[in-house]
XYZ file of C-alpha atoms in Angstrom:
267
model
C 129.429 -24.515 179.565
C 130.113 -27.816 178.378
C 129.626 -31.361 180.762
C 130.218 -34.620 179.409
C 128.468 -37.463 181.815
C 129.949 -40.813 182.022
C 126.951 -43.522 181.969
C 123.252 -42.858 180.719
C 121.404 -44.411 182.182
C 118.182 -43.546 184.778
C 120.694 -42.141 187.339
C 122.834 -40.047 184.706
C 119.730 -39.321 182.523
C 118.515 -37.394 186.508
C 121.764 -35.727 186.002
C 121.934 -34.786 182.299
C 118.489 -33.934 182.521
C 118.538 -30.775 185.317
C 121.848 -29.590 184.305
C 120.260 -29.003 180.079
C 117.146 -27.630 181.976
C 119.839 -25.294 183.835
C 121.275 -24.219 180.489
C 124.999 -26.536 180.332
C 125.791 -28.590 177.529
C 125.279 -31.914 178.000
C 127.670 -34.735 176.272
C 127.036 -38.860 177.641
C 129.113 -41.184 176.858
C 127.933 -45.156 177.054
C 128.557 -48.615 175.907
C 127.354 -49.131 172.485
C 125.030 -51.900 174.133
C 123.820 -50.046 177.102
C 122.823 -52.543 180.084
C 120.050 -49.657 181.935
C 116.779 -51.542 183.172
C 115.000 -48.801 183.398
C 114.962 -47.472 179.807
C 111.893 -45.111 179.454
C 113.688 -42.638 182.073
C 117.338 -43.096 180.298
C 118.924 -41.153 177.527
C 120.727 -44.442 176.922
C 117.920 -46.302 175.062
C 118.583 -43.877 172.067
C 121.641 -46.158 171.455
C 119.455 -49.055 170.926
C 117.800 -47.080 167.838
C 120.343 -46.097 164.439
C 122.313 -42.466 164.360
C 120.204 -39.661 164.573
C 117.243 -40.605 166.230
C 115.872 -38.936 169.197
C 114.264 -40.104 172.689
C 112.660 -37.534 175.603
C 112.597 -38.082 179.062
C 110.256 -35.528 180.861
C 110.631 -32.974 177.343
C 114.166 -32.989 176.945
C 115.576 -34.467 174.035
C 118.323 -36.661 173.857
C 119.817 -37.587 169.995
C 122.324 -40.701 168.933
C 125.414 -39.180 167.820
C 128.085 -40.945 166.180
C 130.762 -38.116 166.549
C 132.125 -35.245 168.560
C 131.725 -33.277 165.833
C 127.853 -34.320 165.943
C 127.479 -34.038 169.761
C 128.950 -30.651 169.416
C 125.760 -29.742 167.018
C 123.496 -31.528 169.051
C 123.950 -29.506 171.919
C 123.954 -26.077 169.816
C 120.500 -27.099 169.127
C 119.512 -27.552 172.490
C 119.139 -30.873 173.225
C 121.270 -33.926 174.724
C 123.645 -35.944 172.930
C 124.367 -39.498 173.664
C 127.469 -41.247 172.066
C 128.984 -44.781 172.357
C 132.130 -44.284 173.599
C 132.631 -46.062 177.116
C 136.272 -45.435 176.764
C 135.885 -41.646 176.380
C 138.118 -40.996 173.145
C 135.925 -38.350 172.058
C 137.298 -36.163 174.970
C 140.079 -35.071 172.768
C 137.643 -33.588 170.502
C 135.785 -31.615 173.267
C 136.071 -28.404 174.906
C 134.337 -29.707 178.325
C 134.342 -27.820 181.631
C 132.691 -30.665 183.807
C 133.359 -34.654 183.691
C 130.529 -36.382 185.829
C 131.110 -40.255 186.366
C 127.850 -41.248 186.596
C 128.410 -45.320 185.709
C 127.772 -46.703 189.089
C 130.154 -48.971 188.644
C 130.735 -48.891 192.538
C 134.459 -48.996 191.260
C 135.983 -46.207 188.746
C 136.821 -47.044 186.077
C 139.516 -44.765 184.712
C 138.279 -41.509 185.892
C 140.782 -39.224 187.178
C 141.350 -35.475 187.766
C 143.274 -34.308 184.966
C 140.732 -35.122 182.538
C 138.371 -31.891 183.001
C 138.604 -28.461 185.436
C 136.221 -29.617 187.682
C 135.804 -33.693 187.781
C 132.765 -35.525 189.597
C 132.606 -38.531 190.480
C 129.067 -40.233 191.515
C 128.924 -42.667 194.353
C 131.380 -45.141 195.902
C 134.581 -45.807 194.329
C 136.111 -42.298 193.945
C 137.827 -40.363 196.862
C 137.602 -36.838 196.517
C 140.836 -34.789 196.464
C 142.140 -37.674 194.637
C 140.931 -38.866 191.962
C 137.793 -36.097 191.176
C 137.606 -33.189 192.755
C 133.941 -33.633 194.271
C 132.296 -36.591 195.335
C 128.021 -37.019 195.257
C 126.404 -39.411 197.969
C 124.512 -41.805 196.513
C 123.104 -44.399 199.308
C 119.616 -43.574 200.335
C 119.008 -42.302 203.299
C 119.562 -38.766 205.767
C 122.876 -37.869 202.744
C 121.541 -38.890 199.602
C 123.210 -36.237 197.054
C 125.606 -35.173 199.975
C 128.635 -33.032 198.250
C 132.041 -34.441 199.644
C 134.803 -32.626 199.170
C 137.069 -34.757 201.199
C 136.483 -38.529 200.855
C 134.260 -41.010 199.686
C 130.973 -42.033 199.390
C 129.255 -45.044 201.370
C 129.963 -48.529 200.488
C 127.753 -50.016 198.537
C 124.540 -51.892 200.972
C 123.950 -54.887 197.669
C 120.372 -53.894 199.395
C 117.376 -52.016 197.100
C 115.540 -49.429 198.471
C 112.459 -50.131 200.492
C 109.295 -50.127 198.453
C 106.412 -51.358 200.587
C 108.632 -54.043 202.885
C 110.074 -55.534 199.698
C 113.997 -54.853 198.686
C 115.867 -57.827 196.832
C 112.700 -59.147 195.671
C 112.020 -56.830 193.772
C 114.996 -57.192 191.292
C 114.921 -59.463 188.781
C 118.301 -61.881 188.205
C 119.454 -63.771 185.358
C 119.065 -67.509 186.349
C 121.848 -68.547 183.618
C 124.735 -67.027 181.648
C 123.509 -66.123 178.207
C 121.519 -64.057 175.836
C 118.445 -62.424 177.553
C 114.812 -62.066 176.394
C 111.876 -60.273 178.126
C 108.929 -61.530 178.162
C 107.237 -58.904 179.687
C 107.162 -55.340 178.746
C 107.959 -52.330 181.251
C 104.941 -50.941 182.920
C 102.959 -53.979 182.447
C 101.462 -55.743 185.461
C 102.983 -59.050 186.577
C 101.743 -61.901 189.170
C 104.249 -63.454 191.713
C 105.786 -66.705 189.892
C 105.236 -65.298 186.339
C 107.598 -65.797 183.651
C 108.697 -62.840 182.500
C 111.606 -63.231 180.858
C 114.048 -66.346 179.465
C 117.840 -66.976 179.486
C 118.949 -69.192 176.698
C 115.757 -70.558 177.775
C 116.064 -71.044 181.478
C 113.056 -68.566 182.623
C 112.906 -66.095 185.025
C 110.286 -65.528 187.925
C 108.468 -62.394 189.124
C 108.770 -62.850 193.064
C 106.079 -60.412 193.769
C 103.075 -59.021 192.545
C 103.666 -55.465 190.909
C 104.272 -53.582 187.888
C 107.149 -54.124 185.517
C 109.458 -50.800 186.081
C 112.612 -51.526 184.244
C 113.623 -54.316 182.001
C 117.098 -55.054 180.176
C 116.751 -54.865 176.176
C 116.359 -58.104 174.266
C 119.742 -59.716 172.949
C 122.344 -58.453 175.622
C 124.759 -61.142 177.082
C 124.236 -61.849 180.734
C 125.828 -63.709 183.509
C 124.322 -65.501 186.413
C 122.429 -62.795 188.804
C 123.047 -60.096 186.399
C 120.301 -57.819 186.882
C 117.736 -57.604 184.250
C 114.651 -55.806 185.674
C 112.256 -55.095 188.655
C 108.961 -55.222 189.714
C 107.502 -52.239 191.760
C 105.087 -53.544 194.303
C 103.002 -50.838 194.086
C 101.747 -52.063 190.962
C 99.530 -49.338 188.857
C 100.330 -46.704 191.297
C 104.179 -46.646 190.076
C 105.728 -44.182 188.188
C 107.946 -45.313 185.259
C 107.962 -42.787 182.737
C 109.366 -39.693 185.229
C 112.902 -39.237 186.916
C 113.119 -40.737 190.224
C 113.395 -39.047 193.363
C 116.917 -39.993 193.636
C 118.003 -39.481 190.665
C 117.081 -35.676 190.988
C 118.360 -35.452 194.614
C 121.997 -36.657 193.142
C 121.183 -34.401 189.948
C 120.901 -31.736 192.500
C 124.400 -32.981 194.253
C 126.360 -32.952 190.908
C 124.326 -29.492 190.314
C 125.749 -28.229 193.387
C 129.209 -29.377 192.766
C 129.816 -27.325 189.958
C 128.321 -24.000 191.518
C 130.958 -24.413 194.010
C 133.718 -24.337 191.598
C 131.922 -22.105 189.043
C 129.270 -20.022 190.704
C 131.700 -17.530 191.841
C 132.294 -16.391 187.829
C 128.807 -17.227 186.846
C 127.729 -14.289 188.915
């Protein structure tokens, strides 16, 4: 059964990730420059390497594709494939069963229910029975991966999740518009007030003591308090090279989802 996933980056790649390991066919689609911070755990940082290279996340392969025609290979031979097509013209060439919006765009972005059987759309900004057919929770808290089959998702907080009484502080903002540049490298330990990365020059603090979790690629274009990292506070105790614990409870939303359109006939 083929699913082609909207977005691929950490939250997607949580998504992609359980339903290969469950046996579908995964297809992401993403901008040719993805913007993901955290880029060890996302399928998306294959794009920043030429056509036909591969990245893993937790054993599962993920390769650049170029083409439908490719993707369609790429998932014969059991792994993911990843192609740059934000504005989903390869659709035409595919024989999907599932669309997943995965963006987190808090907005959609031309998603709509006549584009697959069984369409999915990931956090706020879709209204199920609408526009997709299922919704998945994706606020933290008591409903996180929550299946909706009549509605929407919770507005978007603007707040991170908790980590050790820190939440906006831990994200890390452009200070300017312009071309970004990391100076520090994810999983490497940072001090509160270190530079760790520049903005056409104008730098950009740490505002915490932690580890580096997820850091935008060098050369994309930014805009003032465009997010471009953050710093876990729990310094070499975090975890940067797994899935996240929300990513797999929404993987296991989306999972869901499907089984209750499909799991009647896979049985």
């Amino acid at each position: 059964m083929q699913v082609v996933i909207r977005g691929a980056g950490d939250l997607a790649t949580g998504i992609g990730w359980r339903l290969h390991k469950c046996g579908f066919q995964v297809i992401m689609l993403d901008l040719p420059r993805p913007t993901c911070i955290r880029r060890t755990v996302a399928f998306s940082t294959v794009l920043e390497q030429a056509p036909g290279t591969e990245f893993t996340v937790e054993g599962v392969q993920a390769v650049h594709c170029e083409t439908p025609e490719q993707a369609i290979e790429a998932v014969k031979e059991k792994k993911v494939a990843v192609l740059a097509d934000p504005e989903m013209k390869s659709l035409e060439h595919l024989e999907l069963h599932v669309l997943v919006d995965a963006i987190l765009a808090k907005k959609n972005l031309g998603t709509n229910m006549n584009l697959a059987p069984v369409v999915i759309g990931v956090g706020p900004g879709f209204t199920a029975d609408k526009d997709c057919h299922f919704v998945v929770e994706t606020n933290r808290g008591h409903y996180l991966g929550r299946v909706i089959e009549e509605g929407s998702a919770a507005a978007n907080t603007g707040v991170p999740g908790n980590i050790q009484g820190y939440t906006s502080e831990r994200i890390l903002r452009s200070p300017a518009a312009g071309v970004f540049e990391p100076l520090a490298e994810i999983g490497q330990l940072v001090k509160e007030g270190q530079v760790v990365g520049r903005v056409d020059g104008v730098p950009m603090y740490s505002q915490l003591d932690g580890m580096v979790r997820g850091m935008l690629a060098e050369g994309i274009q930014v805009t003032p308090g465009f997010k471009c990292g953050d710093v876990d506070p729990r310094g070499e105790k975090a975890d940067y090279t797994t899935i996240s614990d929300k990513a797999r409870a929404i993987a296991g939303g989306v999972l869901e989802a499907i089984l209750r359109r499909y799991g009647a006939f896979l049985g």
